[in-house]
CSV table of C-alpha atoms and ligand atoms in Angstrom, one decimal:
chain,number,residue,atom,x,y,z
A,101,MET,CA,14.6,8.7,-13.8
A,102,PRO,CA,14.8,10.8,-10.6
A,103,LEU,CA,12.5,9.7,-8.1
A,104,VAL,CA,9.3,11.2,-8.5
A,105,THR,CA,6.3,12.5,-6.3
A,106,THR,CA,2.9,10.8,-6.3
A,107,GLU,CA,1.4,14.1,-8.6
A,108,LYS,CA,1.6,13.4,-12.0
A,109,MET,CA,0.8,9.8,-11.3
A,110,PHE,CA,-2.2,10.9,-9.4
A,111,LYS,CA,-3.2,13.1,-12.7
A,112,ALA,CA,-2.6,11.0,-14.5
A,113,ALA,CA,-4.2,8.2,-12.6
A,114,TYR,CA,-7.5,10.2,-12.2
A,115,ASP,CA,-8.1,11.4,-15.5
A,116,GLY,CA,-7.1,8.1,-17.3
A,117,GLY,CA,-9.7,5.9,-14.3
A,118,PHE,CA,-7.0,3.1,-12.9
A,119,ALA,CA,-4.9,3.9,-10.1
A,120,VAL,CA,-0.8,3.1,-9.3
A,121,GLY,CA,0.1,0.2,-7.4
A,122,ALA,CA,1.9,1.0,-3.8
A,123,PHE,CA,3.2,-2.3,-2.4
A,124,ASN,CA,5.2,-2.2,0.8
A,125,VAL,CA,9.2,-2.9,0.7
A,126,ASN,CA,10.3,-4.6,3.9
A,127,ASN,CA,13.5,-6.2,2.1
A,128,MET,CA,15.5,-7.1,-1.0
A,129,GLU,CA,13.5,-9.5,-2.4
A,130,LEU,CA,10.0,-7.8,-2.4
A,131,MET,CA,12.1,-4.7,-3.7
A,132,GLN,CA,13.6,-6.5,-6.6
A,133,GLY,CA,10.3,-8.3,-7.1
A,134,ILE,CA,8.0,-5.5,-7.6
A,135,ILE,CA,10.6,-2.8,-9.3
A,136,GLU,CA,11.7,-6.5,-11.3
A,137,ALA,CA,6.9,-7.1,-12.3
A,138,CYS,CA,6.6,-3.0,-12.9
A,139,LYS,CA,10.2,-3.6,-15.5
A,140,ALA,CA,7.9,-6.2,-17.6
A,141,GLU,CA,4.9,-3.9,-17.2
A,142,ASN,CA,5.9,-0.7,-18.0
A,143,ALA,CA,4.1,0.3,-14.8
A,144,PRO,CA,4.3,3.2,-12.3
A,145,VAL,CA,4.9,2.7,-8.9
A,146,ILE,CA,4.8,3.9,-5.1
A,147,LEU,CA,7.4,1.9,-2.4
A,148,GLN,CA,5.8,1.6,0.6
A,149,ILE,CA,7.7,1.9,3.5
A,150,SER,CA,6.2,1.6,7.0
A,151,LYS,CA,7.6,2.3,10.8
A,152,GLY,CA,8.5,-1.0,10.7
A,153,ALA,CA,9.6,-1.7,7.9
A,154,ARG,CA,12.3,1.5,9.0
A,155,LYS,CA,13.1,-0.4,12.4
A,156,TYR,CA,13.7,-4.0,10.9
A,157,ALA,CA,15.1,-2.9,7.3
A,158,ASN,CA,16.9,-0.1,8.4
A,159,ILE,CA,16.7,3.1,6.4
A,160,LYS,CA,20.0,2.9,5.2
A,161,TYR,CA,19.3,-0.8,3.4
A,162,LEU,CA,16.6,1.0,2.0
A,163,LYS,CA,17.9,3.0,0.3
A,164,GLY,CA,20.4,0.9,-1.1
A,165,LEU,CA,17.9,-1.4,-3.3
A,166,ILE,CA,16.3,2.3,-3.5
A,167,ASP,CA,19.1,4.2,-4.8
A,168,VAL,CA,19.1,0.2,-7.3
A,169,ALA,CA,16.4,0.2,-8.5
A,170,VAL,CA,16.3,4.1,-9.7
A,171,ALA,CA,19.5,3.6,-11.4
A,172,GLU,CA,18.5,-0.4,-12.4
A,173,THR,CA,14.8,1.7,-14.1
A,174,ASP,CA,14.2,4.4,-16.0
A,175,LEU,CA,10.3,4.2,-14.6
A,176,PRO,CA,8.5,7.1,-12.2
A,177,ILE,CA,9.1,5.7,-7.9
A,178,ALA,CA,7.8,7.3,-5.3
A,179,ILE,CA,8.9,7.1,-2.2
A,180,HIS,CA,6.3,7.0,0.3
A,181,CYS,CA,6.5,6.9,4.9
A,182,ASP,CA,3.1,4.3,5.1
A,183,HIS,CA,0.4,5.1,8.2
A,184,GLY,CA,3.1,7.5,9.8
A,185,ASP,CA,1.9,8.1,14.0
A,186,THR,CA,3.2,11.8,14.2
A,187,PHE,CA,5.1,14.5,12.8
A,188,ASP,CA,8.7,12.9,14.0
A,189,LEU,CA,8.6,10.0,12.0
A,190,CYS,CA,6.6,12.6,8.8
A,191,LYS,CA,10.1,14.7,9.6
A,192,GLU,CA,12.3,12.0,8.8
A,193,CYS,CA,11.3,10.8,6.2
A,194,VAL,CA,11.2,13.4,4.3
A,195,ASP,CA,14.4,14.5,5.2
A,196,ASP,CA,15.5,11.6,4.7
A,197,GLY,CA,15.1,12.1,0.9
A,198,TYR,CA,10.6,10.1,0.8
A,199,THR,CA,9.2,12.3,-2.1
A,200,SER,CA,5.1,11.2,-0.7
A,201,VAL,CA,4.4,10.7,3.5
A,202,MET,CA,1.4,10.0,5.7
A,203,ILE,CA,0.0,11.3,8.2
A,204,ASP,CA,-2.5,9.1,9.8
A,205,ALA,CA,-4.3,10.5,12.7
A,206,SER,CA,-7.3,8.7,11.8
A,207,HIS,CA,-8.0,7.5,15.3
A,208,ASP,CA,-7.9,10.8,16.3
A,209,PRO,CA,-10.9,13.6,17.0
A,210,LEU,CA,-11.6,14.9,13.0
A,211,ALA,CA,-10.2,18.2,14.4
A,212,GLU,CA,-6.9,17.3,15.7
A,213,ASN,CA,-6.4,14.8,13.0
A,214,ILE,CA,-7.2,17.8,10.4
A,215,ALA,CA,-4.3,20.4,13.0
A,216,LYS,CA,-2.0,17.4,12.8
A,217,THR,CA,-2.4,16.9,9.6
A,218,LYS,CA,-1.4,20.4,8.2
A,219,ALA,CA,1.4,20.4,10.8
A,220,VAL,CA,2.5,17.3,8.1
A,221,VAL,CA,1.6,19.3,5.3
A,222,ASP,CA,2.7,22.4,6.2
A,223,TYR,CA,6.7,20.9,6.9
A,224,ALA,CA,6.1,18.7,3.3
A,225,HIS,CA,5.0,21.2,1.3
A,226,SER,CA,8.5,23.5,2.8
A,227,LYS,CA,10.4,20.4,0.8
A,228,GLY,CA,8.4,19.1,-2.5
A,229,VAL,CA,7.0,16.6,-0.1
A,230,VAL,CA,3.9,15.5,-0.9
A,231,VAL,CA,1.4,14.2,1.9
A,232,GLU,CA,-1.7,11.4,2.4
A,233,ALA,CA,-3.4,11.4,5.1
A,234,GLU,CA,-6.7,9.6,6.8
A,235,LEU,CA,-10.4,9.3,7.7
A,236,GLY,CA,-12.5,7.3,8.6
A,237,GLN,CA,-11.7,4.0,10.1
A,238,LEU,CA,-9.8,0.3,8.5
A,239,GLY,CA,-10.0,-2.9,10.5
A,240,GLY,CA,-7.4,-4.7,11.3
A,241,ILE,CA,-3.3,-4.4,12.4
A,242,GLU,CA,-1.2,-1.7,11.8
A,243,GLU,CA,1.7,-1.7,13.3
A,244,ASP,CA,0.7,-1.5,16.9
A,245,VAL,CA,-2.2,0.5,16.3
A,246,ILE,CA,-5.7,-2.2,16.0
A,247,GLY,CA,-7.8,-1.3,14.1
A,248,VAL,CA,-12.0,-1.7,14.5
A,249,SER,CA,-12.7,-5.9,14.1
A,250,ALA,CA,-13.3,-6.5,10.9
A,251,ASP,CA,-17.2,-6.4,12.0
A,252,ASP,CA,-17.6,-3.4,12.1
A,253,VAL,CA,-15.7,-1.9,10.2
A,254,MET,CA,-18.9,-0.7,8.7
A,255,ASN,CA,-19.7,1.4,11.1
A,256,HIS,CA,-17.1,3.3,10.5
A,257,LEU,CA,-16.4,4.5,7.1
A,258,THR,CA,-15.5,8.1,6.3
A,259,ASP,CA,-18.2,10.9,5.8
A,260,PRO,CA,-18.5,11.9,2.4
A,261,ALA,CA,-18.7,15.4,4.2
A,262,GLU,CA,-16.6,15.7,6.8
A,263,ALA,CA,-14.3,14.2,3.9
A,264,GLU,CA,-14.2,17.4,2.1
A,265,GLN,CA,-13.9,19.8,5.4
A,266,PHE,CA,-11.0,17.4,6.1
A,267,VAL,CA,-9.1,18.0,2.8
A,268,LYS,CA,-9.7,21.5,2.8
A,269,GLU,CA,-8.6,22.6,5.9
A,270,SER,CA,-5.9,20.1,6.4
A,271,GLY,CA,-4.6,20.6,2.5
A,272,CYS,CA,-3.6,16.9,2.8
A,273,ASP,CA,-3.1,16.0,-1.6
A,274,SER,CA,-3.9,13.1,-1.4
A,275,LEU,CA,-6.8,10.8,1.6
A,276,ALA,CA,-7.4,7.4,2.8
A,277,VAL,CA,-10.4,6.9,2.4
A,278,ALA,CA,-12.5,4.1,4.8
A,279,CYS,CA,-15.2,2.2,3.0
A,280,GLY,CA,-15.1,-1.0,3.9
A,281,THR,CA,-11.2,-2.2,4.1
A,282,SER,CA,-9.0,-3.5,6.6
A,283,HIS,CA,-5.9,-4.3,7.0
A,284,GLY,CA,-4.2,-8.1,7.4
A,285,ALA,CA,-5.7,-11.6,5.4
A,286,PHE,CA,-9.3,-12.3,7.4
A,287,LYS,CA,-10.9,-9.3,6.2
A,288,PHE,CA,-14.6,-10.4,6.6
A,289,LYS,CA,-16.2,-12.2,8.4
A,290,SER,CA,-18.5,-13.1,5.5
A,291,GLU,CA,-19.6,-12.0,1.7
A,292,PRO,CA,-17.0,-10.0,0.9
A,293,LYS,CA,-19.4,-6.7,0.8
A,294,LEU,CA,-17.3,-3.0,0.4
A,295,ALA,CA,-19.3,0.8,0.6
A,296,LEU,CA,-18.0,2.0,-3.1
A,297,ASN,CA,-21.1,4.4,-2.6
A,298,VAL,CA,-19.4,6.7,-0.1
A,299,VAL,CA,-16.0,6.4,-2.9
A,300,GLU,CA,-18.3,8.0,-5.3
A,301,GLU,CA,-19.7,10.2,-3.0
A,302,ILE,CA,-16.4,12.2,-1.2
A,303,GLY,CA,-15.4,12.1,-4.9
A,304,LYS,CA,-18.1,14.3,-6.5
A,305,ARG,CA,-17.9,16.0,-3.3
A,306,LEU,CA,-13.9,16.4,-3.8
A,307,PRO,CA,-13.5,17.0,-7.5
A,308,GLY,CA,-9.8,15.6,-9.7
A,309,PHE,CA,-9.3,15.3,-6.2
A,310,PRO,CA,-7.1,11.7,-5.4
A,311,LEU,CA,-8.4,9.0,-2.7
A,312,VAL,CA,-6.1,5.9,-2.1
A,313,MET,CA,-7.4,3.0,-0.9
A,314,HIS,CA,-5.6,1.0,2.1
A,315,GLY,CA,-6.4,-2.7,2.9
A,316,SER,CA,-6.6,-4.2,-0.8
A,317,SER,CA,-5.3,-7.7,-0.4
A,318,SER,CA,-7.5,-10.5,-2.4
A,319,VAL,CA,-5.9,-12.8,-0.4
A,320,PRO,CA,-6.4,-15.2,-3.4
A,321,LYS,CA,-7.0,-18.9,-1.9
A,322,GLU,CA,-5.3,-20.8,-4.5
A,323,PHE,CA,-2.0,-19.1,-1.8
A,324,VAL,CA,-3.7,-19.5,1.4
A,325,ASP,CA,-4.2,-23.4,0.7
A,326,LEU,CA,-0.5,-23.3,-0.4
A,327,ILE,CA,0.2,-22.3,3.3
A,328,ASN,CA,-2.0,-24.4,4.5
A,329,LYS,CA,-1.5,-27.2,2.5
A,330,TYR,CA,2.3,-27.7,3.1
A,331,GLY,CA,2.5,-26.4,7.1
A,332,GLY,CA,0.4,-23.1,7.8
A,333,ASN,CA,-2.4,-22.5,9.3
A,334,MET,CA,-4.6,-19.5,8.1
A,335,PRO,CA,-8.1,-20.6,8.8
A,336,ASN,CA,-11.0,-18.4,7.2
A,337,THR,CA,-8.6,-15.8,5.7
A,338,MET,CA,-10.8,-13.0,3.3
A,339,GLY,CA,-9.3,-10.4,1.3
A,340,VAL,CA,-11.5,-7.3,-1.3
A,341,PRO,CA,-12.9,-9.3,-4.6
A,342,GLU,CA,-10.4,-8.0,-7.7
A,343,SER,CA,-13.9,-7.2,-9.3
A,344,ALA,CA,-14.1,-4.4,-6.6
A,345,ILE,CA,-10.1,-2.9,-6.6
A,346,SER,CA,-11.3,-2.7,-10.4
A,347,GLU,CA,-13.8,-0.8,-10.2
A,348,ALA,CA,-12.9,1.9,-7.4
A,349,VAL,CA,-9.9,2.3,-9.6
A,350,LYS,CA,-12.9,4.2,-12.2
A,351,MET,CA,-13.8,6.3,-9.4
A,352,ALA,CA,-11.4,8.8,-8.2
A,353,VAL,CA,-9.5,6.4,-6.3
A,354,CYS,CA,-5.7,6.5,-7.4
A,355,LYS,CA,-3.8,4.8,-5.0
A,356,VAL,CA,-4.0,1.3,-3.9
A,357,ASN,CA,-2.1,-0.6,-1.1
A,358,ILE,CA,-1.3,-4.0,-1.1
A,359,ASP,CA,1.7,-5.9,0.6
A,360,THR,CA,-0.8,-9.4,2.5
A,361,ASP,CA,-0.7,-10.5,-0.4
A,362,LEU,CA,3.5,-10.0,-1.7
A,363,ARG,CA,3.9,-12.1,1.8
A,364,LEU,CA,1.4,-14.8,1.4
A,365,ALA,CA,3.2,-15.0,-2.7
A,366,LEU,CA,6.3,-14.9,-0.7
A,367,THR,CA,5.1,-17.3,2.4
A,368,ALA,CA,3.1,-20.2,0.5
A,369,LYS,CA,6.9,-20.4,-1.8
A,370,ILE,CA,9.4,-20.8,0.8
A,371,ARG,CA,6.9,-23.2,2.4
A,372,GLN,CA,6.9,-25.3,-0.3
A,373,VAL,CA,10.3,-25.8,-0.9
A,374,PHE,CA,10.6,-26.4,2.6
A,375,ALA,CA,8.1,-29.2,2.7
A,376,GLU,CA,9.0,-30.4,-0.9
A,377,LYS,CA,13.0,-29.7,0.0
A,378,PRO,CA,13.4,-29.9,3.7
A,379,GLY,CA,17.5,-30.6,3.1
A,380,GLU,CA,17.1,-27.5,1.4
A,381,PHE,CA,19.4,-25.0,3.2
A,382,ASP,CA,21.0,-22.3,0.9
A,383,PRO,CA,18.3,-19.3,1.5
A,384,ARG,CA,18.9,-18.6,-2.7
A,385,ASN,CA,16.9,-21.2,-4.0
A,386,TYR,CA,13.9,-20.3,-1.6
A,387,LEU,CA,14.1,-17.0,-1.4
A,388,GLY,CA,14.6,-16.9,-5.0
A,389,PRO,CA,11.1,-18.5,-6.2
A,390,GLY,CA,9.3,-17.0,-3.3
A,391,ARG,CA,10.5,-13.7,-5.1
A,392,GLN,CA,9.6,-15.6,-8.9
A,393,ALA,CA,6.0,-16.0,-6.7
A,394,ILE,CA,6.5,-11.1,-5.6
A,395,ILE,CA,6.7,-10.5,-9.4
A,396,GLU,CA,3.8,-12.5,-10.8
A,397,MET,CA,1.5,-11.1,-8.0
A,398,VAL,CA,2.6,-7.8,-9.0
A,399,GLN,CA,2.3,-8.3,-13.2
A,400,ARG,CA,-1.3,-9.4,-11.5
A,401,LYS,CA,-2.1,-6.7,-9.5
A,402,LEU,CA,-0.9,-4.0,-11.9
A,403,HIS,CA,-3.1,-5.5,-14.0
A,404,VAL,CA,-6.4,-5.2,-12.2
A,405,LEU,CA,-5.6,-1.7,-11.3
A,406,GLY,CA,-5.0,-0.8,-15.4
A,407,CYS,CA,-1.6,0.9,-14.5
A,408,ALA,CA,0.4,-1.4,-16.6
A,409,GLY,CA,2.0,0.3,-19.5
A,410,LYS,CA,0.9,3.5,-18.3
A,411,ALA,CA,4.1,4.7,-17.0
A,412,ASP,CA,5.0,7.1,-20.4
A,413,ILE,CA,2.2,9.4,-18.8
A,414,CYS,CA,3.2,9.0,-15.7
A,415,ARG,CA,6.1,10.9,-16.3
Q,552,G3H,O1,-0.4,-1.1,6.9
Q,552,G3H,C1,0.3,-1.5,7.6
Q,552,G3H,C2,0.5,-2.4,6.0
Q,552,G3H,O2,0.8,-4.1,5.9
Q,552,G3H,C3,2.6,-2.5,6.7
Q,552,G3H,O3,2.7,-3.2,7.8
Q,552,G3H,O4,3.4,-1.9,10.3
Q,552,G3H,O5,3.6,-5.1,9.7
Q,552,G3H,O6,4.8,-3.4,7.9
Q,552,G3H,P1,4.1,-3.4,9.1
Q,553,13P,P1,-3.3,-5.2,2.5
Q,553,13P,O1,-2.9,-5.7,4.5
Q,553,13P,O2,-4.1,-5.4,2.2
Q,553,13P,O3,-2.0,-5.8,1.7
Q,553,13P,O4,-3.3,-3.7,3.3
Q,553,13P,C1,-2.1,-2.6,2.8
Q,553,13P,C2,-2.6,-1.9,3.5
Q,553,13P,O5,-3.2,-0.8,3.4
Q,553,13P,C3,-0.8,-0.3,3.5
Q,553,13P,O6,-0.9,0.6,3.7
Q,554,ZN,ZN1,-2.5,0.2,5.1
């Protein structure tokens, strides 16, 4: 089937108490790994491309991969611009055929965030493309923007009253909320805690409206242990417990962003091959196991999000 926007998926997710996985793609192995997993689980999927990924892979190559993914599957697939930082980038993505864009002006004051989001909404909607916006601030690093520190995320949560105003005035189709998560592998300094009460309150103020959770990797210990065992150095990692994600998707969270866990799976397997077979130099023999690890990681996530088996109701 042709690419879809997130509209139907989010409606099905909202009504069904699950969320659609939004996985970041940079290269062929990630694309194949995600698609293979979604095919195996009959799941809808959002493939998201950051500004950095556009630059790294060249969008023309990524578009070629997307065309194959669409031709090879009958799944509902949305292509989304992750953390678009300017109107021009979002417009380029719309013009390139993405079906969803995020304008992230969350670092700006409220009025400016609303104005920037509205400008993108006006353009995107005129082309049938949906828009995600962000209010509140996450921790960690997004491309070249440094978010708040992991210690400080609880002081930058989305304000529910502002969220209500923001959605009404900007016209966005979904909203990324700050509830204590951070991007990357170092999300918490001590016991992981999310402000799911904030998500619940925003959900109450915006009935039927889809929310998005960024920074939702769980940073599984077994993969970090493999990385460290085979020459890596990633001390003190911490992610969002999968149980908290499963709780959030029963609220209004309809899209959950995962990038770090896929990076960890790929890196752990490549390191393992290099350590166990130091003479190996055929990329297929280390990227292949990496791709298999991505498939398994994505399948695991689809079950955590509850979207395994949900492709048919998202078409
Ligand atoms: O939000 C950040 C995503 O993990 C994308 O990361 O900008 O390094 O591609 P990136
Ligand atoms: P993670 O770093 O937790 O995977 O989050 C990814 C993300 O939010 C992409 O927008
Ligand atoms: Zn993000």
